[in-house]
PDB file of C-alpha atoms and ligand atoms in Angstrom:
ATOM      1  CA  UNK S 873     151.129  68.846 -28.911  1.00  0.00           C
ATOM      2  CA  UNK S 874     152.900  69.767 -25.716  1.00  0.00           C
ATOM      3  CA  UNK S 875     154.804  67.477 -23.388  1.00  0.00           C
ATOM      4  CA  UNK S 876     155.037  68.400 -19.721  1.00  0.00           C
ATOM      5  CA  UNK S 877     158.256  66.829 -18.523  1.00  0.00           C
ATOM      6  CA  UNK S 878     161.165  67.147 -16.114  1.00  0.00           C
ATOM      7  CA  UNK S 879     164.753  66.585 -17.171  1.00  0.00           C
ATOM      8  CA  UNK S 880     165.296  64.241 -14.202  1.00  0.00           C
ATOM      9  CA  UNK S 881     162.342  61.985 -15.060  1.00  0.00           C
ATOM     10  CA  UNK S 882     163.237  58.649 -16.671  1.00  0.00           C
ATOM     11  CA  UNK S 883     159.566  58.207 -17.611  1.00  0.00           C
ATOM     12  CA  UNK S 884     159.581  61.487 -19.517  1.00  0.00           C
ATOM     13  CA  UNK S 885     162.956  60.593 -20.995  1.00  0.00           C
ATOM     14  CA  UNK S 886     161.421  57.490 -22.580  1.00  0.00           C
ATOM     15  CA  UNK S 887     158.884  59.686 -24.332  1.00  0.00           C
ATOM     16  CA  UNK S 888     161.493  62.228 -25.396  1.00  0.00           C
ATOM     17  CA  UNK S 889     163.787  59.516 -26.770  1.00  0.00           C
ATOM     18  CA  UNK S 890     160.913  57.896 -28.644  1.00  0.00           C
ATOM     19  CA  UNK S 891     159.877  61.282 -30.064  1.00  0.00           C
ATOM     20  CA  UNK S 892     163.426  61.964 -31.230  1.00  0.00           C
ATOM     21  CA  UNK S 893     163.876  58.500 -32.726  1.00  0.00           C
ATOM     22  CA  UNK S 894     160.605  58.652 -34.665  1.00  0.00           C
ATOM     23  CA  UNK S 895     160.999  62.176 -36.063  1.00  0.00           C
ATOM     24  CA  UNK S 896     158.168  63.602 -33.954  1.00  0.00           C
ATOM     25  CA  UNK S 897     160.243  66.032 -31.921  1.00  0.00           C
ATOM     26  CA  UNK S 898     159.407  69.041 -34.083  1.00  0.00           C
ATOM     27  CA  UNK S 899     155.670  68.531 -33.518  1.00  0.00           C
ATOM     28  CA  UNK S 900     155.950  68.533 -29.711  1.00  0.00           C
ATOM     29  CA  UNK S 901     156.517  71.657 -27.642  1.00  0.00           C
ATOM     30  CA  UNK S 902     158.461  70.757 -24.504  1.00  0.00           C
ATOM     31  CA  UNK S 903     157.314  72.268 -21.214  1.00  0.00           C
ATOM     32  CA  UNK S 904     159.783  71.820 -18.378  1.00  0.00           C
ATOM     33  CA  UNK S 905     158.376  71.543 -14.875  1.00  0.00           C
ATOM     34  CA  UNK S 906     159.155  70.265 -11.392  1.00  0.00           C
ATOM     35  CA  UNK S 907     157.056  67.703  -9.515  1.00  0.00           C
ATOM     36  CA  UNK S 908     157.207  66.183  -6.080  1.00  0.00           C
ATOM     37  CA  UNK S 909     154.583  64.094  -4.297  1.00  0.00           C
ATOM     38  CA  UNK S 910     154.584  66.650  -1.487  1.00  0.00           C
ATOM     39  CA  UNK S 911     154.143  69.785  -3.608  1.00  0.00           C
ATOM     40  CA  UNK S 912     151.062  70.869  -5.549  1.00  0.00           C
ATOM     41  CA  UNK S 913     151.664  71.549  -9.235  1.00  0.00           C
ATOM     42  CA  UNK S 914     148.382  72.959 -10.503  1.00  0.00           C
ATOM     43  CA  UNK S 915     149.289  72.803 -14.158  1.00  0.00           C
ATOM     44  CA  UNK S 916     150.190  69.125 -13.946  1.00  0.00           C
ATOM     45  CA  UNK S 917     147.201  68.317 -11.716  1.00  0.00           C
ATOM     46  CA  UNK S 918     144.813  69.893 -14.227  1.00  0.00           C
ATOM     47  CA  UNK S 919     146.171  67.689 -16.995  1.00  0.00           C
ATOM     48  CA  UNK S 920     146.693  64.566 -14.877  1.00  0.00           C
ATOM     49  CA  UNK S 921     144.817  64.185 -11.575  1.00  0.00           C
ATOM     50  CA  UNK S 922     147.627  61.922 -10.361  1.00  0.00           C
ATOM     51  CA  UNK S 923     149.964  64.908 -10.491  1.00  0.00           C
ATOM     52  CA  UNK S 924     152.634  62.951 -12.322  1.00  0.00           C
ATOM     53  CA  UNK S 925     154.674  63.641 -15.394  1.00  0.00           C
ATOM     54  CA  UNK S 926     155.056  63.071 -18.272  1.00  0.00           C
ATOM     55  CA  UNK S 927     151.730  64.358 -19.577  1.00  0.00           C
ATOM     56  CA  UNK S 928     151.030  64.905 -23.275  1.00  0.00           C
ATOM     57  CA  UNK S 929     148.633  67.773 -24.030  1.00  0.00           C
ATOM     58  CA  UNK S 930     146.839  67.174 -27.305  1.00  0.00           C
ATOM     59  CA  UNK S 931     145.699  69.904 -29.676  1.00  0.00           C
ATOM     60  CA  UNK S 932     142.010  69.146 -28.955  1.00  0.00           C
ATOM     61  CA  UNK S 933     142.460  69.931 -25.250  1.00  0.00           C
ATOM     62  CA  UNK S 934     142.658  66.306 -24.100  1.00  0.00           C
ATOM     63  CA  UNK S 935     145.657  65.014 -22.222  1.00  0.00           C
ATOM     64  CA  UNK S 936     147.370  61.635 -22.236  1.00  0.00           C
ATOM     65  CA  UNK S 937     149.264  59.899 -19.426  1.00  0.00           C
ATOM     66  CA  UNK S 938     151.151  57.908 -18.324  1.00  0.00           C
ATOM     67  CA  UNK S 939     154.419  57.382 -20.204  1.00  0.00           C
ATOM     68  CA  UNK S 940     153.360  53.959 -21.514  1.00  0.00           C
ATOM     69  CA  UNK S 941     150.181  55.373 -23.010  1.00  0.00           C
ATOM     70  CA  UNK S 942     151.998  58.385 -24.462  1.00  0.00           C
ATOM     71  CA  UNK S 943     154.636  56.150 -26.055  1.00  0.00           C
ATOM     72  CA  UNK S 944     151.988  53.919 -27.581  1.00  0.00           C
ATOM     73  CA  UNK S 945     150.088  56.961 -28.879  1.00  0.00           C
ATOM     74  CA  UNK S 946     153.182  58.577 -30.419  1.00  0.00           C
ATOM     75  CA  UNK S 947     154.068  55.276 -32.056  1.00  0.00           C
ATOM     76  CA  UNK S 948     150.816  55.530 -34.066  1.00  0.00           C
ATOM     77  CA  UNK S 949     151.777  58.968 -35.420  1.00  0.00           C
ATOM     78  CA  UNK S 950     154.887  58.177 -37.449  1.00  0.00           C
ATOM     79  CA  UNK S 951     155.434  56.244 -40.648  1.00  0.00           C
ATOM     80  CA  UNK S 952     158.703  54.521 -39.728  1.00  0.00           C
ATOM     81  CA  UNK S 953     159.159  51.042 -38.260  1.00  0.00           C
ATOM     82  CA  UNK S 954     156.934  50.688 -35.189  1.00  0.00           C
ATOM     83  CA  UNK S 955     158.602  50.566 -31.793  1.00  0.00           C
ATOM     84  CA  UNK S 956     155.727  48.473 -30.448  1.00  0.00           C
ATOM     85  CA  UNK S 957     155.078  45.645 -32.907  1.00  0.00           C
ATOM     86  CA  UNK S 958     151.555  44.319 -33.265  1.00  0.00           C
ATOM     87  CA  UNK S 959     152.522  40.693 -33.871  1.00  0.00           C
ATOM     88  CA  UNK S 960     153.621  37.854 -31.595  1.00  0.00           C
ATOM     89  CA  UNK S 961     156.689  39.780 -30.442  1.00  0.00           C
ATOM     90  CA  UNK S 962     154.426  42.270 -28.722  1.00  0.00           C
ATOM     91  CA  UNK S 963     153.881  40.524 -25.390  1.00  0.00           C
ATOM     92  CA  UNK S 964     157.495  39.668 -24.520  1.00  0.00           C
ATOM     93  CA  UNK S 965     158.445  43.187 -25.553  1.00  0.00           C
ATOM     94  CA  UNK S 966     155.733  44.772 -23.414  1.00  0.00           C
ATOM     95  CA  UNK S 967     156.748  42.613 -20.468  1.00  0.00           C
ATOM     96  CA  UNK S 968     160.366  43.718 -20.812  1.00  0.00           C
ATOM     97  CA  UNK S 969     159.242  47.344 -21.077  1.00  0.00           C
ATOM     98  CA  UNK S 970     157.112  46.843 -17.940  1.00  0.00           C
ATOM     99  CA  UNK S 971     160.124  45.429 -16.120  1.00  0.00           C
ATOM    100  CA  UNK S 972     162.139  48.518 -17.023  1.00  0.00           C
ATOM    101  CA  UNK S 973     159.266  50.770 -15.898  1.00  0.00           C
ATOM    102  CA  UNK S 974     158.992  48.821 -12.655  1.00  0.00           C
ATOM    103  CA  UNK S 975     162.701  49.267 -12.023  1.00  0.00           C
ATOM    104  CA  UNK S 976     162.264  53.018 -12.490  1.00  0.00           C
ATOM    105  CA  UNK S 977     159.231  53.065 -10.194  1.00  0.00           C
ATOM    106  CA  UNK S 978     161.028  51.211  -7.390  1.00  0.00           C
ATOM    107  CA  UNK S 979     164.111  53.409  -7.776  1.00  0.00           C
ATOM    108  CA  UNK S 980     161.928  56.513  -7.700  1.00  0.00           C
ATOM    109  CA  UNK S 981     160.178  55.376  -4.507  1.00  0.00           C
ATOM    110  CA  UNK S 982     163.580  54.801  -2.910  1.00  0.00           C
ATOM    111  CA  UNK S 983     164.687  58.215  -4.126  1.00  0.00           C
ATOM    112  CA  UNK S 984     161.614  59.902  -2.644  1.00  0.00           C
ATOM    113  CA  UNK S 985     162.108  58.083   0.634  1.00  0.00           C
ATOM    114  CA  UNK S 986     165.596  59.507   0.910  1.00  0.00           C
ATOM    115  CA  UNK S 987     165.117  62.924  -0.684  1.00  0.00           C
ATOM    116  CA  UNK S 988     161.581  63.904   0.276  1.00  0.00           C
ATOM    117  CA  UNK S 989     160.919  62.399   3.714  1.00  0.00           C
ATOM    118  CA  UNK S 990     162.501  63.832   6.834  1.00  0.00           C
ATOM    119  CA  UNK S 991     165.416  61.642   8.065  1.00  0.00           C
ATOM    120  CA  UNK S 992     163.509  60.616  11.215  1.00  0.00           C
ATOM    121  CA  UNK S 993     160.540  59.453   9.068  1.00  0.00           C
ATOM    122  CA  UNK S 994     162.572  57.353   6.676  1.00  0.00           C
ATOM    123  CA  UNK S 995     162.078  53.613   6.767  1.00  0.00           C
ATOM    124  CA  UNK S 996     165.080  51.371   6.190  1.00  0.00           C
ATOM    125  CA  UNK S 997     162.749  48.437   5.517  1.00  0.00           C
ATOM    126  CA  UNK S 998     160.936  50.447   2.830  1.00  0.00           C
ATOM    127  CA  UNK S 999     164.208  51.485   1.209  1.00  0.00           C
ATOM    128  CA  UNK S1000     165.531  47.935   1.313  1.00  0.00           C
ATOM    129  CA  UNK S1001     162.270  46.646  -0.151  1.00  0.00           C
ATOM    130  CA  UNK S1002     162.424  49.044  -3.101  1.00  0.00           C
ATOM    131  CA  UNK S1003     166.118  48.445  -3.732  1.00  0.00           C
ATOM    132  CA  UNK S1004     165.444  44.690  -3.651  1.00  0.00           C
ATOM    133  CA  UNK S1005     162.997  45.208  -6.521  1.00  0.00           C
ATOM    134  CA  UNK S1006     165.707  47.123  -8.384  1.00  0.00           C
ATOM    135  CA  UNK S1007     168.220  44.309  -7.839  1.00  0.00           C
ATOM    136  CA  UNK S1008     165.813  41.595  -8.975  1.00  0.00           C
ATOM    137  CA  UNK S1009     164.769  43.614 -12.016  1.00  0.00           C
ATOM    138  CA  UNK S1010     168.428  44.093 -12.990  1.00  0.00           C
ATOM    139  CA  UNK S1011     169.060  40.353 -12.678  1.00  0.00           C
ATOM    140  CA  UNK S1012     166.069  39.543 -14.875  1.00  0.00           C
ATOM    141  CA  UNK S1013     166.988  42.188 -17.456  1.00  0.00           C
ATOM    142  CA  UNK S1014     170.471  40.682 -17.597  1.00  0.00           C
ATOM    143  CA  UNK S1015     168.936  37.230 -18.093  1.00  0.00           C
ATOM    144  CA  UNK S1016     166.754  38.560 -20.919  1.00  0.00           C
ATOM    145  CA  UNK S1017     169.412  40.805 -22.447  1.00  0.00           C
ATOM    146  CA  UNK S1018     169.361  38.863 -25.724  1.00  0.00           C
ATOM    147  CA  UNK S1019     165.970  40.523 -26.265  1.00  0.00           C
ATOM    148  CA  UNK S1020     167.638  43.924 -26.293  1.00  0.00           C
ATOM    149  CA  UNK S1021     169.324  43.424 -29.644  1.00  0.00           C
ATOM    150  CA  UNK S1022     167.780  44.030 -33.013  1.00  0.00           C
ATOM    151  CA  UNK S1023     165.707  46.880 -34.380  1.00  0.00           C
ATOM    152  CA  UNK S1024     164.980  49.730 -32.008  1.00  0.00           C
ATOM    153  CA  UNK S1025     161.932  49.135 -29.831  1.00  0.00           C
ATOM    154  CA  UNK S1026     160.243  50.515 -26.735  1.00  0.00           C
ATOM    155  CA  UNK S1027     161.816  47.939 -24.405  1.00  0.00           C
ATOM    156  CA  UNK S1028     165.329  49.017 -25.390  1.00  0.00           C
ATOM    157  CA  UNK S1029     164.413  52.645 -24.764  1.00  0.00           C
ATOM    158  CA  UNK S1030     162.871  51.796 -21.393  1.00  0.00           C
ATOM    159  CA  UNK S1031     165.839  49.724 -20.238  1.00  0.00           C
ATOM    160  CA  UNK S1032     168.305  52.432 -21.309  1.00  0.00           C
ATOM    161  CA  UNK S1033     166.326  55.128 -19.467  1.00  0.00           C
ATOM    162  CA  UNK S1034     166.036  52.954 -16.344  1.00  0.00           C
ATOM    163  CA  UNK S1035     169.792  52.294 -16.290  1.00  0.00           C
ATOM    164  CA  UNK S1036     170.453  55.980 -16.939  1.00  0.00           C
ATOM    165  CA  UNK S1037     168.256  56.840 -13.968  1.00  0.00           C
ATOM    166  CA  UNK S1038     170.272  54.538 -11.708  1.00  0.00           C
ATOM    167  CA  UNK S1039     173.454  56.284 -12.819  1.00  0.00           C
ATOM    168  CA  UNK S1040     171.847  59.676 -12.222  1.00  0.00           C
ATOM    169  CA  UNK S1041     170.272  59.155  -8.791  1.00  0.00           C
ATOM    170  CA  UNK S1042     172.031  56.047  -7.467  1.00  0.00           C
ATOM    171  CA  UNK S1043     175.614  56.420  -8.614  1.00  0.00           C
ATOM    172  CA  UNK S1044     176.624  54.307  -5.604  1.00  0.00           C
ATOM    173  CA  UNK S1045     174.939  51.233  -7.146  1.00  0.00           C
ATOM    174  CA  UNK S1046     177.581  49.572  -9.323  1.00  0.00           C
ATOM    175  CA  UNK S1047     175.082  47.670 -11.476  1.00  0.00           C
ATOM    176  CA  UNK S1048     177.616  47.248 -14.280  1.00  0.00           C
ATOM    177  CA  UNK S1049     179.884  44.893 -12.322  1.00  0.00           C
ATOM    178  CA  UNK S1050     177.333  42.095 -11.986  1.00  0.00           C
ATOM    179  CA  UNK S1051     175.472  42.730 -15.261  1.00  0.00           C
ATOM    180  CA  UNK S1052     177.967  42.687 -18.135  1.00  0.00           C
ATOM    181  CA  UNK S1053     175.360  42.276 -20.869  1.00  0.00           C
ATOM    182  CA  UNK S1054     173.434  45.310 -19.600  1.00  0.00           C
ATOM    183  CA  UNK S1055     176.706  47.222 -19.321  1.00  0.00           C
ATOM    184  CA  UNK S1056     177.542  46.503 -22.976  1.00  0.00           C
ATOM    185  CA  UNK S1057     174.013  47.332 -24.090  1.00  0.00           C
ATOM    186  CA  UNK S1058     174.044  50.657 -22.272  1.00  0.00           C
ATOM    187  CA  UNK S1059     177.506  51.573 -23.444  1.00  0.00           C
ATOM    188  CA  UNK S1060     176.284  51.464 -27.032  1.00  0.00           C
ATOM    189  CA  UNK S1061     172.723  52.672 -26.549  1.00  0.00           C
ATOM    190  CA  UNK S1062     173.680  55.709 -24.483  1.00  0.00           C
ATOM    191  CA  UNK S1063     175.649  57.058 -27.465  1.00  0.00           C
ATOM    192  CA  UNK S1064     172.531  57.568 -29.566  1.00  0.00           C
ATOM    193  CA  UNK S1065     171.812  61.235 -30.280  1.00  0.00           C
ATOM    194  CA  UNK S1066     168.377  60.862 -28.649  1.00  0.00           C
ATOM    195  CA  UNK S1067     169.980  59.616 -25.421  1.00  0.00           C
ATOM    196  CA  UNK S1068     172.765  62.194 -25.393  1.00  0.00           C
ATOM    197  CA  UNK S1069     170.227  64.984 -25.922  1.00  0.00           C
ATOM    198  CA  UNK S1070     168.057  63.821 -23.008  1.00  0.00           C
ATOM    199  CA  UNK S1071     170.713  62.897 -20.440  1.00  0.00           C
ATOM    200  CA  UNK S1072     169.588  64.109 -16.984  1.00  0.00           C
ATOM    201  CA  UNK S1073     171.725  66.759 -15.372  1.00  0.00           C
TER     202      UNK S1073
HETATM  203  O1  99T B1179     154.716  61.160  -7.595  1.00  0.00           O
HETATM  204  C1  99T B1179     154.546  62.380  -7.805  1.00  0.00           C
HETATM  205  O2  99T B1179     153.680  63.040  -7.241  1.00  0.00           O
HETATM  206  C2  99T B1179     155.400  63.093  -8.824  1.00  0.00           C
HETATM  207  N1  99T B1179     156.306  62.219  -9.515  1.00  0.00           N
HETATM  208  C3  99T B1179     156.327  62.082 -10.849  1.00  0.00           C
HETATM  209  O3  99T B1179     155.570  62.663 -11.570  1.00  0.00           O
HETATM  210  C4  99T B1179     157.384  61.171 -11.451  1.00  0.00           C
HETATM  211  C5  99T B1179     158.536  62.034 -11.937  1.00  0.00           C
HETATM  212  S1  99T B1179     160.022  61.132 -12.171  1.00  0.00           S
HETATM  213  N2  99T B1179     156.794  60.473 -12.556  1.00  0.00           N
HETATM  214  C6  99T B1179     156.140  59.327 -12.361  1.00  0.00           C
HETATM  215  O4  99T B1179     156.114  58.755 -11.259  1.00  0.00           O
HETATM  216  C7  99T B1179     155.430  58.772 -13.598  1.00  0.00           C
HETATM  217  C8  99T B1179     155.119  57.278 -13.461  1.00  0.00           C
HETATM  218  C9  99T B1179     154.096  56.825 -14.489  1.00  0.00           C
HETATM  219  N3  99T B1179     153.702  55.466 -14.265  1.00  0.00           N
HETATM  220  C10 99T B1179     154.597  56.983 -15.930  1.00  0.00           C
HETATM  221  O5  99T B1179     154.514  58.065 -16.494  1.00  0.00           O
HETATM  222  O6  99T B1179     155.013  55.977 -16.515  1.00  0.00           O
HETATM  223  C11 99T B1179     161.117  62.148 -11.187  1.00  0.00           C
HETATM  224  C12 99T B1179     162.468  61.520 -11.038  1.00  0.00           C
HETATM  225  C13 99T B1179     163.370  62.253 -10.084  1.00  0.00           C
HETATM  226  O7  99T B1179     163.195  63.452  -9.844  1.00  0.00           O
HETATM  227  O8  99T B1179     164.326  61.625  -9.605  1.00  0.00           O
END
């Protein structure tokens, strides 16, 4: 298998952390790339018509996207404890993972607004709208932080990658001050080898 990824992508980081945590890293060749909504990337477009990464290229020529699907697929390939349980815990966990993904998506749209659009095209209302989603997601993650303890699961990985993305692209947002439970969670989680090895730079 091959994973098309970018070091800056929190979505790809989720997959890379999951692969490391489940012992699958050795079976995945990592292919580093760069993507922007305004630039064609033929290799990515061929594998994913949406032109987004991560994309997992399977040995039979098929590809899998997006990060949620790839994570769920990889979770079927290892023998260890599953990161996406099949029982009653599944739905709250998936909702928490979706909240973390949504935080990343809103932050990414704000990032693109600032980094990709010309200054005269940028919309303050758009930026404020996306950052409002980030703020509300943080508040809800803080409220649900008790769910982040226990055996490793996909929600923990997603939340850690979302918070890491804020630190990477939005260092000016001091999310730790108002979210002490998330701060404590991240302080511990970010020390895992899988997180240290995938920290964006
Ligand atoms: O939107 C584009 O055309 C290119 N952007 C991407 O491919 C981003 C890279 S993060 N990935 C996604 O939006 C994937 C979202 C999808 N739902 C998933 O995989 O879960 C780049 C971050 C940065 O550079 O700051």
